[in-house]
mmCIF file of N, CA and C in Angstrom:
data_model
loop_
_atom_site.group_PDB
_atom_site.id
_atom_site.type_symbol
_atom_site.label_atom_id
_atom_site.label_comp_id
_atom_site.label_asym_id
_atom_site.label_seq_id
_atom_site.Cartn_x
_atom_site.Cartn_y
_atom_site.Cartn_z
ATOM 1 N N MET A 1 17.638 -9.891 -8.633
ATOM 2 C CA MET A 1 18.295 -9.011 -7.679
ATOM 3 C C MET A 1 17.325 -7.888 -7.310
ATOM 4 N N VAL A 2 17.367 -7.484 -6.052
ATOM 5 C CA VAL A 2 16.486 -6.441 -5.530
ATOM 6 C C VAL A 2 17.287 -5.160 -5.322
ATOM 7 N N ALA A 3 16.813 -4.063 -5.909
ATOM 8 C CA ALA A 3 17.409 -2.745 -5.697
ATOM 9 C C ALA A 3 16.837 -2.155 -4.416
ATOM 10 N N LEU A 4 17.695 -1.584 -3.603
ATOM 11 C CA LEU A 4 17.255 -0.945 -2.359
ATOM 12 C C LEU A 4 17.649 0.525 -2.363
ATOM 13 N N GLY A 5 16.784 1.340 -1.799
ATOM 14 C CA GLY A 5 17.098 2.753 -1.636
ATOM 15 C C GLY A 5 16.321 3.315 -0.464
ATOM 16 N N SER A 6 16.941 4.229 0.250
ATOM 17 C CA SER A 6 16.262 4.888 1.367
ATOM 18 C C SER A 6 16.915 6.232 1.636
ATOM 19 N N ASP A 7 16.210 7.027 2.410
ATOM 20 C CA ASP A 7 16.833 8.218 2.973
ATOM 21 C C ASP A 7 17.140 7.920 4.438
ATOM 22 N N HIS A 8 17.544 8.939 5.177
ATOM 23 C CA HIS A 8 17.892 8.742 6.583
ATOM 24 C C HIS A 8 16.695 8.256 7.399
ATOM 25 N N GLY A 9 15.486 8.680 7.039
ATOM 26 C CA GLY A 9 14.288 8.255 7.760
ATOM 27 C C GLY A 9 13.946 6.795 7.549
ATOM 28 N N GLY A 10 14.417 6.223 6.460
ATOM 29 C CA GLY A 10 14.171 4.822 6.168
ATOM 30 C C GLY A 10 15.360 3.914 6.383
ATOM 31 N N TYR A 11 16.467 4.502 6.823
ATOM 32 C CA TYR A 11 17.717 3.739 6.935
ATOM 33 C C TYR A 11 17.593 2.526 7.857
ATOM 34 N N ASP A 12 17.073 2.711 9.066
ATOM 35 C CA ASP A 12 16.990 1.584 10.001
ATOM 36 C C ASP A 12 16.107 0.463 9.470
ATOM 37 N N LEU A 13 14.976 0.814 8.880
ATOM 38 C CA LEU A 13 14.101 -0.219 8.330
ATOM 39 C C LEU A 13 14.762 -0.901 7.139
ATOM 40 N N LYS A 14 15.506 -0.147 6.347
ATOM 41 C CA LYS A 14 16.236 -0.759 5.229
ATOM 42 C C LYS A 14 17.228 -1.793 5.756
ATOM 43 N N GLN A 15 17.856 -1.521 6.884
ATOM 44 C CA GLN A 15 18.786 -2.489 7.465
ATOM 45 C C GLN A 15 18.053 -3.772 7.857
ATOM 46 N N GLU A 16 16.845 -3.647 8.348
ATOM 47 C CA GLU A 16 16.032 -4.834 8.674
ATOM 48 C C GLU A 16 15.702 -5.617 7.409
ATOM 49 N N VAL A 17 15.365 -4.909 6.343
ATOM 50 C CA VAL A 17 15.077 -5.559 5.060
ATOM 51 C C VAL A 17 16.324 -6.265 4.539
ATOM 52 N N ILE A 18 17.471 -5.640 4.665
ATOM 53 C CA ILE A 18 18.734 -6.265 4.241
ATOM 54 C C ILE A 18 18.954 -7.559 5.016
ATOM 55 N N GLY A 19 18.710 -7.549 6.320
ATOM 56 C CA GLY A 19 18.838 -8.765 7.128
ATOM 57 C C GLY A 19 17.916 -9.863 6.631
ATOM 58 N N TYR A 20 16.683 -9.508 6.297
ATOM 59 C CA TYR A 20 15.719 -10.473 5.763
ATOM 60 C C TYR A 20 16.217 -11.048 4.434
ATOM 61 N N LEU A 21 16.662 -10.178 3.540
ATOM 62 C CA LEU A 21 17.135 -10.632 2.229
ATOM 63 C C LEU A 21 18.336 -11.564 2.365
ATOM 64 N N LYS A 22 19.252 -11.217 3.250
ATOM 65 C CA LYS A 22 20.421 -12.079 3.489
ATOM 66 C C LYS A 22 19.989 -13.437 4.023
ATOM 67 N N GLU A 23 19.075 -13.425 4.976
ATOM 68 C CA GLU A 23 18.576 -14.672 5.578
ATOM 69 C C GLU A 23 17.929 -15.577 4.536
ATOM 70 N N LYS A 24 17.243 -14.988 3.577
ATOM 71 C CA LYS A 24 16.545 -15.747 2.538
ATOM 72 C C LYS A 24 17.423 -16.039 1.327
ATOM 73 N N GLY A 25 18.647 -15.532 1.328
ATOM 74 C CA GLY A 25 19.555 -15.762 0.202
ATOM 75 C C GLY A 25 19.149 -14.997 -1.049
ATOM 76 N N ILE A 26 18.516 -13.848 -0.873
ATOM 77 C CA ILE A 26 18.062 -13.031 -2.003
ATOM 78 C C ILE A 26 19.107 -11.954 -2.276
ATOM 79 N N ALA A 27 19.601 -11.921 -3.505
ATOM 80 C CA ALA A 27 20.616 -10.942 -3.885
ATOM 81 C C ALA A 27 20.010 -9.544 -3.905
ATOM 82 N N PHE A 28 20.803 -8.556 -3.517
ATOM 83 C CA PHE A 28 20.344 -7.171 -3.509
ATOM 84 C C PHE A 28 21.505 -6.242 -3.776
ATOM 85 N N LYS A 29 21.161 -5.027 -4.170
ATOM 86 C CA LYS A 29 22.149 -3.957 -4.324
ATOM 87 C C LYS A 29 21.586 -2.736 -3.618
ATOM 88 N N ASP A 30 22.344 -2.188 -2.706
ATOM 89 C CA ASP A 30 21.938 -1.034 -1.914
ATOM 90 C C ASP A 30 22.454 0.235 -2.579
ATOM 91 N N PHE A 31 21.530 1.086 -3.025
ATOM 92 C CA PHE A 31 21.882 2.326 -3.693
ATOM 93 C C PHE A 31 21.957 3.506 -2.725
ATOM 94 N N GLY A 32 21.887 3.227 -1.416
ATOM 95 C CA GLY A 32 22.006 4.266 -0.406
ATOM 96 C C GLY A 32 20.645 4.643 0.139
ATOM 97 N N CYS A 33 20.689 5.475 1.123
ATOM 98 C CA CYS A 33 21.801 6.124 1.771
ATOM 99 C C CYS A 33 22.535 5.120 2.678
ATOM 100 N N MET A 34 23.678 5.529 3.156
ATOM 101 C CA MET A 34 24.525 4.618 3.919
ATOM 102 C C MET A 34 24.653 4.997 5.389
ATOM 103 N N GLY A 35 23.756 5.828 5.873
ATOM 104 C CA GLY A 35 23.794 6.223 7.274
ATOM 105 C C GLY A 35 22.583 7.062 7.634
ATOM 106 N N LYS A 36 22.571 7.550 8.866
ATOM 107 C CA LYS A 36 21.413 8.285 9.376
ATOM 108 C C LYS A 36 21.543 9.799 9.242
ATOM 109 N N GLU A 37 22.615 10.262 8.588
ATOM 110 C CA GLU A 37 22.765 11.695 8.391
ATOM 111 C C GLU A 37 21.684 12.168 7.428
ATOM 112 N N SER A 38 21.163 13.357 7.676
ATOM 113 C CA SER A 38 20.113 13.914 6.831
ATOM 114 C C SER A 38 20.549 13.936 5.371
ATOM 115 N N CYS A 39 19.657 13.475 4.505
ATOM 116 C CA CYS A 39 19.954 13.415 3.077
ATOM 117 C C CYS A 39 18.650 13.579 2.303
ATOM 118 N N ASP A 40 18.752 13.622 0.991
ATOM 119 C CA ASP A 40 17.598 13.844 0.132
ATOM 120 C C ASP A 40 17.193 12.537 -0.551
ATOM 121 N N TYR A 41 15.966 12.085 -0.272
ATOM 122 C CA TYR A 41 15.484 10.813 -0.801
ATOM 123 C C TYR A 41 15.461 10.713 -2.329
ATOM 124 N N PRO A 42 15.277 11.801 -3.094
ATOM 125 C CA PRO A 42 15.209 11.620 -4.548
ATOM 126 C C PRO A 42 16.451 10.955 -5.145
ATOM 127 N N GLU A 43 17.597 11.265 -4.612
ATOM 128 C CA GLU A 43 18.838 10.683 -5.137
ATOM 129 C C GLU A 43 18.820 9.160 -5.044
ATOM 130 N N TYR A 44 18.401 8.626 -3.921
ATOM 131 C CA TYR A 44 18.465 7.188 -3.678
ATOM 132 C C TYR A 44 17.261 6.445 -4.273
ATOM 133 N N GLY A 45 16.107 7.077 -4.223
ATOM 134 C CA GLY A 45 14.927 6.482 -4.850
ATOM 135 C C GLY A 45 15.088 6.378 -6.351
ATOM 136 N N ARG A 46 15.623 7.429 -6.955
ATOM 137 C CA ARG A 46 15.845 7.437 -8.403
ATOM 138 C C ARG A 46 16.885 6.397 -8.804
ATOM 139 N N ALA A 47 17.960 6.283 -8.060
ATOM 140 C CA ALA A 47 19.005 5.312 -8.395
ATOM 141 C C ALA A 47 18.460 3.891 -8.366
ATOM 142 N N ALA A 48 17.682 3.559 -7.350
ATOM 143 C CA ALA A 48 17.095 2.219 -7.265
ATOM 144 C C ALA A 48 16.109 2.000 -8.406
ATOM 145 N N ALA A 49 15.281 3.001 -8.697
ATOM 146 C CA ALA A 49 14.291 2.876 -9.773
ATOM 147 C C ALA A 49 14.965 2.713 -11.135
ATOM 148 N N GLU A 50 16.020 3.448 -11.368
ATOM 149 C CA GLU A 50 16.731 3.327 -12.646
ATOM 150 C C GLU A 50 17.352 1.947 -12.807
ATOM 151 N N ALA A 51 17.783 1.351 -11.705
ATOM 152 C CA ALA A 51 18.339 -0.010 -11.769
ATOM 153 C C ALA A 51 17.261 -1.021 -12.142
ATOM 154 N N VAL A 52 16.046 -0.811 -11.647
ATOM 155 C CA VAL A 52 14.933 -1.699 -12.002
ATOM 156 C C VAL A 52 14.520 -1.465 -13.451
ATOM 157 N N ALA A 53 14.331 -0.219 -13.827
ATOM 158 C CA ALA A 53 13.896 0.107 -15.188
ATOM 159 C C ALA A 53 14.920 -0.342 -16.223
ATOM 160 N N GLY A 54 16.192 -0.261 -15.865
ATOM 161 C CA GLY A 54 17.259 -0.630 -16.790
ATOM 162 C C GLY A 54 17.571 -2.110 -16.835
ATOM 163 N N GLY A 55 16.931 -2.891 -15.973
ATOM 164 C CA GLY A 55 17.140 -4.331 -15.985
ATOM 165 C C GLY A 55 18.285 -4.830 -15.125
ATOM 166 N N GLU A 56 18.994 -3.936 -14.464
ATOM 167 C CA GLU A 56 20.073 -4.357 -13.569
ATOM 168 C C GLU A 56 19.506 -5.142 -12.388
ATOM 169 N N CYS A 57 18.321 -4.742 -11.930
ATOM 170 C CA CYS A 57 17.632 -5.410 -10.828
ATOM 171 C C CYS A 57 16.223 -5.773 -11.282
ATOM 172 N N ASP A 58 15.710 -6.879 -10.743
ATOM 173 C CA ASP A 58 14.376 -7.350 -11.120
ATOM 174 C C ASP A 58 13.271 -6.590 -10.408
ATOM 175 N N MET A 59 13.506 -6.247 -9.159
ATOM 176 C CA MET A 59 12.529 -5.553 -8.333
ATOM 177 C C MET A 59 13.264 -4.550 -7.459
ATOM 178 N N GLY A 60 12.490 -3.663 -6.833
ATOM 179 C CA GLY A 60 13.098 -2.687 -5.950
ATOM 180 C C GLY A 60 12.258 -2.441 -4.717
ATOM 181 N N ILE A 61 12.933 -1.996 -3.664
ATOM 182 C CA ILE A 61 12.282 -1.617 -2.414
ATOM 183 C C ILE A 61 12.884 -0.287 -1.993
ATOM 184 N N VAL A 62 12.021 0.712 -1.793
ATOM 185 C CA VAL A 62 12.484 2.029 -1.382
ATOM 186 C C VAL A 62 11.732 2.447 -0.121
ATOM 187 N N ILE A 63 12.435 3.156 0.749
ATOM 188 C CA ILE A 63 11.886 3.483 2.060
ATOM 189 C C ILE A 63 12.282 4.901 2.456
ATOM 190 N N CYS A 64 11.287 5.674 2.885
ATOM 191 C CA CYS A 64 11.541 6.953 3.536
ATOM 192 C C CYS A 64 10.613 7.018 4.753
ATOM 193 N N THR A 65 10.479 8.139 5.370
ATOM 194 C CA THR A 65 9.675 8.214 6.594
ATOM 195 C C THR A 65 8.211 7.861 6.338
ATOM 196 N N THR A 66 7.631 8.407 5.277
ATOM 197 C CA THR A 66 6.231 8.099 4.958
ATOM 198 C C THR A 66 6.095 7.128 3.797
ATOM 199 N N GLY A 67 7.109 7.016 2.976
ATOM 200 C CA GLY A 67 7.046 6.222 1.758
ATOM 201 C C GLY A 67 6.476 6.998 0.590
ATOM 202 N N ILE A 68 5.890 8.145 0.855
ATOM 203 C CA ILE A 68 5.213 8.906 -0.193
ATOM 204 C C ILE A 68 6.210 9.543 -1.160
ATOM 205 N N GLY A 69 7.116 10.337 -0.626
ATOM 206 C CA GLY A 69 8.064 11.048 -1.492
ATOM 207 C C GLY A 69 8.899 10.113 -2.335
ATOM 208 N N ILE A 70 9.424 9.073 -1.726
ATOM 209 C CA ILE A 70 10.306 8.163 -2.450
ATOM 210 C C ILE A 70 9.538 7.342 -3.490
ATOM 211 N N SER A 71 8.238 7.082 -3.240
ATOM 212 C CA SER A 71 7.437 6.381 -4.250
ATOM 213 C C SER A 71 7.148 7.297 -5.435
ATOM 214 N N ILE A 72 6.932 8.583 -5.166
ATOM 215 C CA ILE A 72 6.717 9.537 -6.253
ATOM 216 C C ILE A 72 7.941 9.599 -7.144
ATOM 217 N N VAL A 73 9.113 9.679 -6.532
ATOM 218 C CA VAL A 73 10.363 9.727 -7.290
ATOM 219 C C VAL A 73 10.519 8.471 -8.141
ATOM 220 N N ALA A 74 10.312 7.313 -7.543
ATOM 221 C CA ALA A 74 10.478 6.052 -8.284
ATOM 222 C C ALA A 74 9.535 6.007 -9.477
ATOM 223 N N ASN A 75 8.311 6.462 -9.291
ATOM 224 C CA ASN A 75 7.326 6.406 -10.370
ATOM 225 C C ASN A 75 7.583 7.399 -11.489
ATOM 226 N N LYS A 76 8.505 8.316 -11.304
ATOM 227 C CA LYS A 76 8.893 9.238 -12.376
ATOM 228 C C LYS A 76 9.790 8.548 -13.407
ATOM 229 N N VAL A 77 10.337 7.385 -13.047
ATOM 230 C CA VAL A 77 11.246 6.660 -13.937
ATOM 231 C C VAL A 77 10.416 5.761 -14.856
ATOM 232 N N LYS A 78 10.546 5.964 -16.149
ATOM 233 C CA LYS A 78 9.783 5.189 -17.131
ATOM 234 C C LYS A 78 10.053 3.697 -16.946
ATOM 235 N N GLY A 79 8.982 2.931 -16.890
ATOM 236 C CA GLY A 79 9.093 1.485 -16.730
ATOM 237 C C GLY A 79 8.935 1.011 -15.300
ATOM 238 N N VAL A 80 8.843 1.939 -14.367
ATOM 239 C CA VAL A 80 8.685 1.579 -12.957
ATOM 240 C C VAL A 80 7.219 1.702 -12.574
ATOM 241 N N ARG A 81 6.755 0.701 -11.837
ATOM 242 C CA ARG A 81 5.435 0.729 -11.222
ATOM 243 C C ARG A 81 5.656 0.482 -9.734
ATOM 244 N N CYS A 82 5.776 1.570 -8.993
ATOM 245 C CA CYS A 82 6.097 1.508 -7.572
ATOM 246 C C CYS A 82 4.826 1.705 -6.758
ATOM 247 N N ALA A 83 4.567 0.777 -5.846
ATOM 248 C CA ALA A 83 3.377 0.835 -5.005
ATOM 249 C C ALA A 83 3.767 1.084 -3.558
ATOM 250 N N LEU A 84 3.140 2.073 -2.958
ATOM 251 C CA LEU A 84 3.311 2.350 -1.531
ATOM 252 C C LEU A 84 2.369 1.433 -0.777
ATOM 253 N N CYS A 85 2.922 0.553 0.036
ATOM 254 C CA CYS A 85 2.112 -0.427 0.762
ATOM 255 C C CYS A 85 2.359 -0.325 2.264
ATOM 256 N N ALA A 86 1.273 -0.432 3.020
ATOM 257 C CA ALA A 86 1.352 -0.435 4.484
ATOM 258 C C ALA A 86 0.650 -1.665 5.052
ATOM 259 N N ASP A 87 0.344 -2.636 4.183
ATOM 260 C CA ASP A 87 -0.270 -3.884 4.626
ATOM 261 C C ASP A 87 0.026 -4.970 3.594
ATOM 262 N N THR A 88 -0.103 -6.221 4.014
ATOM 263 C CA THR A 88 0.233 -7.340 3.134
ATOM 264 C C THR A 88 -0.802 -7.552 2.036
ATOM 265 N N VAL A 89 -2.051 -7.204 2.275
ATOM 266 C CA VAL A 89 -3.072 -7.360 1.231
ATOM 267 C C VAL A 89 -2.752 -6.458 0.048
ATOM 268 N N SER A 90 -2.415 -5.210 0.315
ATOM 269 C CA SER A 90 -2.037 -4.296 -0.769
ATOM 270 C C SER A 90 -0.799 -4.796 -1.502
ATOM 271 N N ALA A 91 0.174 -5.325 -0.762
ATOM 272 C CA ALA A 91 1.390 -5.851 -1.382
ATOM 273 C C ALA A 91 1.063 -7.012 -2.316
ATOM 274 N N ARG A 92 0.175 -7.885 -1.882
ATOM 275 C CA ARG A 92 -0.222 -9.029 -2.723
ATOM 276 C C ARG A 92 -0.976 -8.557 -3.960
ATOM 277 N N LEU A 93 -1.940 -7.682 -3.743
ATOM 278 C CA LEU A 93 -2.773 -7.254 -4.866
ATOM 279 C C LEU A 93 -2.027 -6.396 -5.877
ATOM 280 N N THR A 94 -1.072 -5.600 -5.422
ATOM 281 C CA THR A 94 -0.331 -4.785 -6.385
ATOM 282 C C THR A 94 0.570 -5.649 -7.265
ATOM 283 N N ARG A 95 1.026 -6.770 -6.732
ATOM 284 C CA ARG A 95 1.784 -7.707 -7.568
ATOM 285 C C ARG A 95 0.846 -8.455 -8.514
ATOM 286 N N GLU A 96 -0.263 -8.979 -7.981
ATOM 287 C CA GLU A 96 -1.196 -9.762 -8.796
ATOM 288 C C GLU A 96 -1.871 -8.923 -9.878
ATOM 289 N N HIS A 97 -2.270 -7.706 -9.537
ATOM 290 C CA HIS A 97 -3.071 -6.895 -10.459
ATOM 291 C C HIS A 97 -2.267 -5.881 -11.262
ATOM 292 N N ASN A 98 -1.250 -5.281 -10.650
ATOM 293 C CA ASN A 98 -0.513 -4.192 -11.293
ATOM 294 C C ASN A 98 0.871 -4.590 -11.763
ATOM 295 N N ASP A 99 1.295 -5.802 -11.445
ATOM 296 C CA ASP A 99 2.656 -6.252 -11.751
ATOM 297 C C ASP A 99 3.672 -5.207 -11.285
ATOM 298 N N ALA A 100 3.426 -4.651 -10.090
ATOM 299 C CA ALA A 100 4.337 -3.642 -9.541
ATOM 300 C C ALA A 100 5.741 -4.233 -9.447
ATOM 301 N N ASN A 101 6.721 -3.451 -9.854
ATOM 302 C CA ASN A 101 8.109 -3.920 -9.798
ATOM 303 C C ASN A 101 8.916 -3.224 -8.703
ATOM 304 N N MET A 102 8.263 -2.308 -7.991
ATOM 305 C CA MET A 102 8.903 -1.676 -6.846
ATOM 306 C C MET A 102 7.901 -1.504 -5.718
ATOM 307 N N LEU A 103 8.411 -1.645 -4.524
ATOM 308 C CA LEU A 103 7.648 -1.487 -3.297
ATOM 309 C C LEU A 103 8.189 -0.288 -2.543
ATOM 310 N N ALA A 104 7.308 0.582 -2.075
ATOM 311 C CA ALA A 104 7.701 1.679 -1.196
ATOM 312 C C ALA A 104 7.044 1.465 0.157
ATOM 313 N N MET A 105 7.769 1.808 1.206
ATOM 314 C CA MET A 105 7.237 1.700 2.559
ATOM 315 C C MET A 105 7.632 2.935 3.361
ATOM 316 N N GLY A 106 6.813 3.249 4.352
ATOM 317 C CA GLY A 106 7.076 4.368 5.251
ATOM 318 C C GLY A 106 7.552 3.865 6.594
ATOM 319 N N ALA A 107 8.817 4.100 6.900
ATOM 320 C CA ALA A 107 9.393 3.612 8.154
ATOM 321 C C ALA A 107 8.749 4.252 9.378
ATOM 322 N N GLY A 108 8.207 5.446 9.224
ATOM 323 C CA GLY A 108 7.539 6.104 10.336
ATOM 324 C C GLY A 108 6.079 5.701 10.456
ATOM 325 N N ILE A 109 5.611 4.881 9.539
ATOM 326 C CA ILE A 109 4.211 4.482 9.491
ATOM 327 C C ILE A 109 4.026 3.039 9.957
ATOM 328 N N ILE A 110 4.927 2.164 9.538
ATOM 329 C CA ILE A 110 4.809 0.739 9.877
ATOM 330 C C ILE A 110 6.031 0.273 10.659
ATOM 331 N N GLY A 111 5.848 -0.755 11.435
ATOM 332 C CA GLY A 111 6.945 -1.322 12.219
ATOM 333 C C GLY A 111 7.678 -2.416 11.464
ATOM 334 N N LYS A 112 8.720 -2.910 12.087
ATOM 335 C CA LYS A 112 9.590 -3.915 11.479
ATOM 336 C C LYS A 112 8.839 -5.182 11.093
ATOM 337 N N ASN A 113 8.061 -5.744 11.992
ATOM 338 C CA ASN A 113 7.404 -7.023 11.703
ATOM 339 C C ASN A 113 6.446 -6.910 10.527
ATOM 340 N N LEU A 114 5.644 -5.862 10.513
ATOM 341 C CA LEU A 114 4.723 -5.656 9.405
ATOM 342 C C LEU A 114 5.496 -5.415 8.116
ATOM 343 N N ALA A 115 6.536 -4.614 8.183
ATOM 344 C CA ALA A 115 7.339 -4.308 6.995
ATOM 345 C C ALA A 115 7.923 -5.581 6.385
ATOM 346 N N LEU A 116 8.452 -6.447 7.217
ATOM 347 C CA LEU A 116 9.047 -7.677 6.690
ATOM 348 C C LEU A 116 7.979 -8.605 6.110
ATOM 349 N N GLY A 117 6.788 -8.596 6.682
ATOM 350 C CA GLY A 117 5.681 -9.350 6.099
ATOM 351 C C GLY A 117 5.283 -8.798 4.740
ATOM 352 N N ILE A 118 5.286 -7.482 4.618
ATOM 353 C CA ILE A 118 4.983 -6.832 3.343
ATOM 354 C C ILE A 118 6.035 -7.190 2.306
ATOM 355 N N VAL A 119 7.303 -7.122 2.689
ATOM 356 C CA VAL A 119 8.400 -7.472 1.778
ATOM 357 C C VAL A 119 8.257 -8.917 1.318
ATOM 358 N N GLU A 120 8.034 -9.822 2.244
ATOM 359 C CA GLU A 120 7.886 -11.235 1.899
ATOM 360 C C GLU A 120 6.729 -11.449 0.926
ATOM 361 N N THR A 121 5.602 -10.837 1.209
ATOM 362 C CA THR A 121 4.435 -10.965 0.339
ATOM 363 C C THR A 121 4.726 -10.398 -1.045
ATOM 364 N N PHE A 122 5.308 -9.216 -1.092
ATOM 365 C CA PHE A 122 5.611 -8.554 -2.366
ATOM 366 C C PHE A 122 6.559 -9.395 -3.214
ATOM 367 N N LEU A 123 7.625 -9.879 -2.604
ATOM 368 C CA LEU A 123 8.633 -10.628 -3.364
ATOM 369 C C LEU A 123 8.158 -12.006 -3.796
ATOM 370 N N ASN A 124 7.206 -12.583 -3.088
ATOM 371 C CA ASN A 124 6.784 -13.962 -3.376
ATOM 372 C C ASN A 124 5.449 -14.075 -4.103
ATOM 373 N N THR A 125 4.855 -12.955 -4.461
ATOM 374 C CA THR A 125 3.580 -12.986 -5.171
ATOM 375 C C THR A 125 3.823 -12.710 -6.646
ATOM 376 N N PRO A 126 3.420 -13.627 -7.502
ATOM 377 C CA PRO A 126 3.590 -13.396 -8.947
ATOM 378 C C PRO A 126 2.456 -12.538 -9.517
ATOM 379 N N PHE A 127 2.705 -11.951 -10.656
ATOM 380 C CA PHE A 127 1.666 -11.265 -11.427
ATOM 381 C C PHE A 127 0.676 -12.320 -11.889
ATOM 382 N N SER A 128 -0.606 -12.028 -11.779
ATOM 383 C CA SER A 128 -1.630 -13.013 -12.136
ATOM 384 C C SER A 128 -1.616 -13.351 -13.619
ATOM 385 N N GLY A 129 -1.257 -12.391 -14.459
ATOM 386 C CA GLY A 129 -1.260 -12.615 -15.898
ATOM 387 C C GLY A 129 -2.657 -12.601 -16.511
ATOM 388 N N GLU A 130 -3.679 -12.385 -15.679
ATOM 389 C CA GLU A 130 -5.042 -12.330 -16.212
ATOM 390 C C GLU A 130 -5.123 -11.256 -17.289
ATOM 391 N N GLU A 131 -5.908 -11.531 -18.322
ATOM 392 C CA GLU A 131 -6.002 -10.632 -19.469
ATOM 393 C C GLU A 131 -6.369 -9.214 -19.050
ATOM 394 N N LYS A 132 -7.351 -9.071 -18.170
ATOM 395 C CA LYS A 132 -7.777 -7.725 -17.776
ATOM 396 C C LYS A 132 -6.661 -6.971 -17.062
ATOM 397 N N HIS A 133 -5.870 -7.677 -16.252
ATOM 398 C CA HIS A 133 -4.765 -7.005 -15.549
ATOM 399 C C HIS A 133 -3.613 -6.711 -16.503
ATOM 400 N N ALA A 134 -3.329 -7.633 -17.410
ATOM 401 C CA ALA A 134 -2.284 -7.398 -18.404
ATOM 402 C C ALA A 134 -2.644 -6.198 -19.286
ATOM 403 N N ARG A 135 -3.900 -6.088 -19.657
ATOM 404 C CA ARG A 135 -4.378 -4.972 -20.473
ATOM 405 C C ARG A 135 -4.185 -3.647 -19.726
ATOM 406 N N ARG A 136 -4.487 -3.653 -18.440
ATOM 407 C CA ARG A 136 -4.368 -2.424 -17.644
ATOM 408 C C ARG A 136 -2.911 -2.035 -17.428
ATOM 409 N N VAL A 137 -2.056 -3.018 -17.193
ATOM 410 C CA VAL A 137 -0.625 -2.722 -17.040
ATOM 411 C C VAL A 137 -0.084 -2.137 -18.339
ATOM 412 N N LYS A 138 -0.497 -2.704 -19.463
ATOM 413 C CA LYS A 138 -0.054 -2.175 -20.767
ATOM 414 C C LYS A 138 -0.527 -0.734 -20.940
ATOM 415 N N ALA A 139 -1.744 -0.431 -20.488
ATOM 416 C CA ALA A 139 -2.270 0.935 -20.592
ATOM 417 C C ALA A 139 -1.470 1.898 -19.724
ATOM 418 N N ILE A 140 -0.967 1.431 -18.580
ATOM 419 C CA ILE A 140 -0.127 2.266 -17.720
ATOM 420 C C ILE A 140 1.163 2.632 -18.444
ATOM 421 N N GLU A 141 1.737 1.650 -19.107
ATOM 422 C CA GLU A 141 3.002 1.863 -19.805
ATOM 423 C C GLU A 141 2.839 2.857 -20.933
#
């Protein structure tokens, strides 16, 4: 299951991600926000991150205008490795090398088509399991 979280700046892009997840039959839980009214991203980023860290969800996707603030919040939760990605290469490499369990995106930075490509790449790329990467992930923890 994929945890989702956004603020008002990421709401529209989150709706596009929800459409993609539904189309692919991927289960998700939306931790908010639930509209375009101004709100504070830490509440929703933290809720999604806690669901991933606690095992309720396997992965998470969080979105704000830049992706920066919400990724910082997610990374404050022990057990979360959230990567801010604006391209598919970064999305692939953060899964292969860092075993990232959360993806952050900036709705004001990337468009829908690129965002959905990033989501697809992130969700479908496994951790490489290479010893050097496993060692580094363990050091992060």
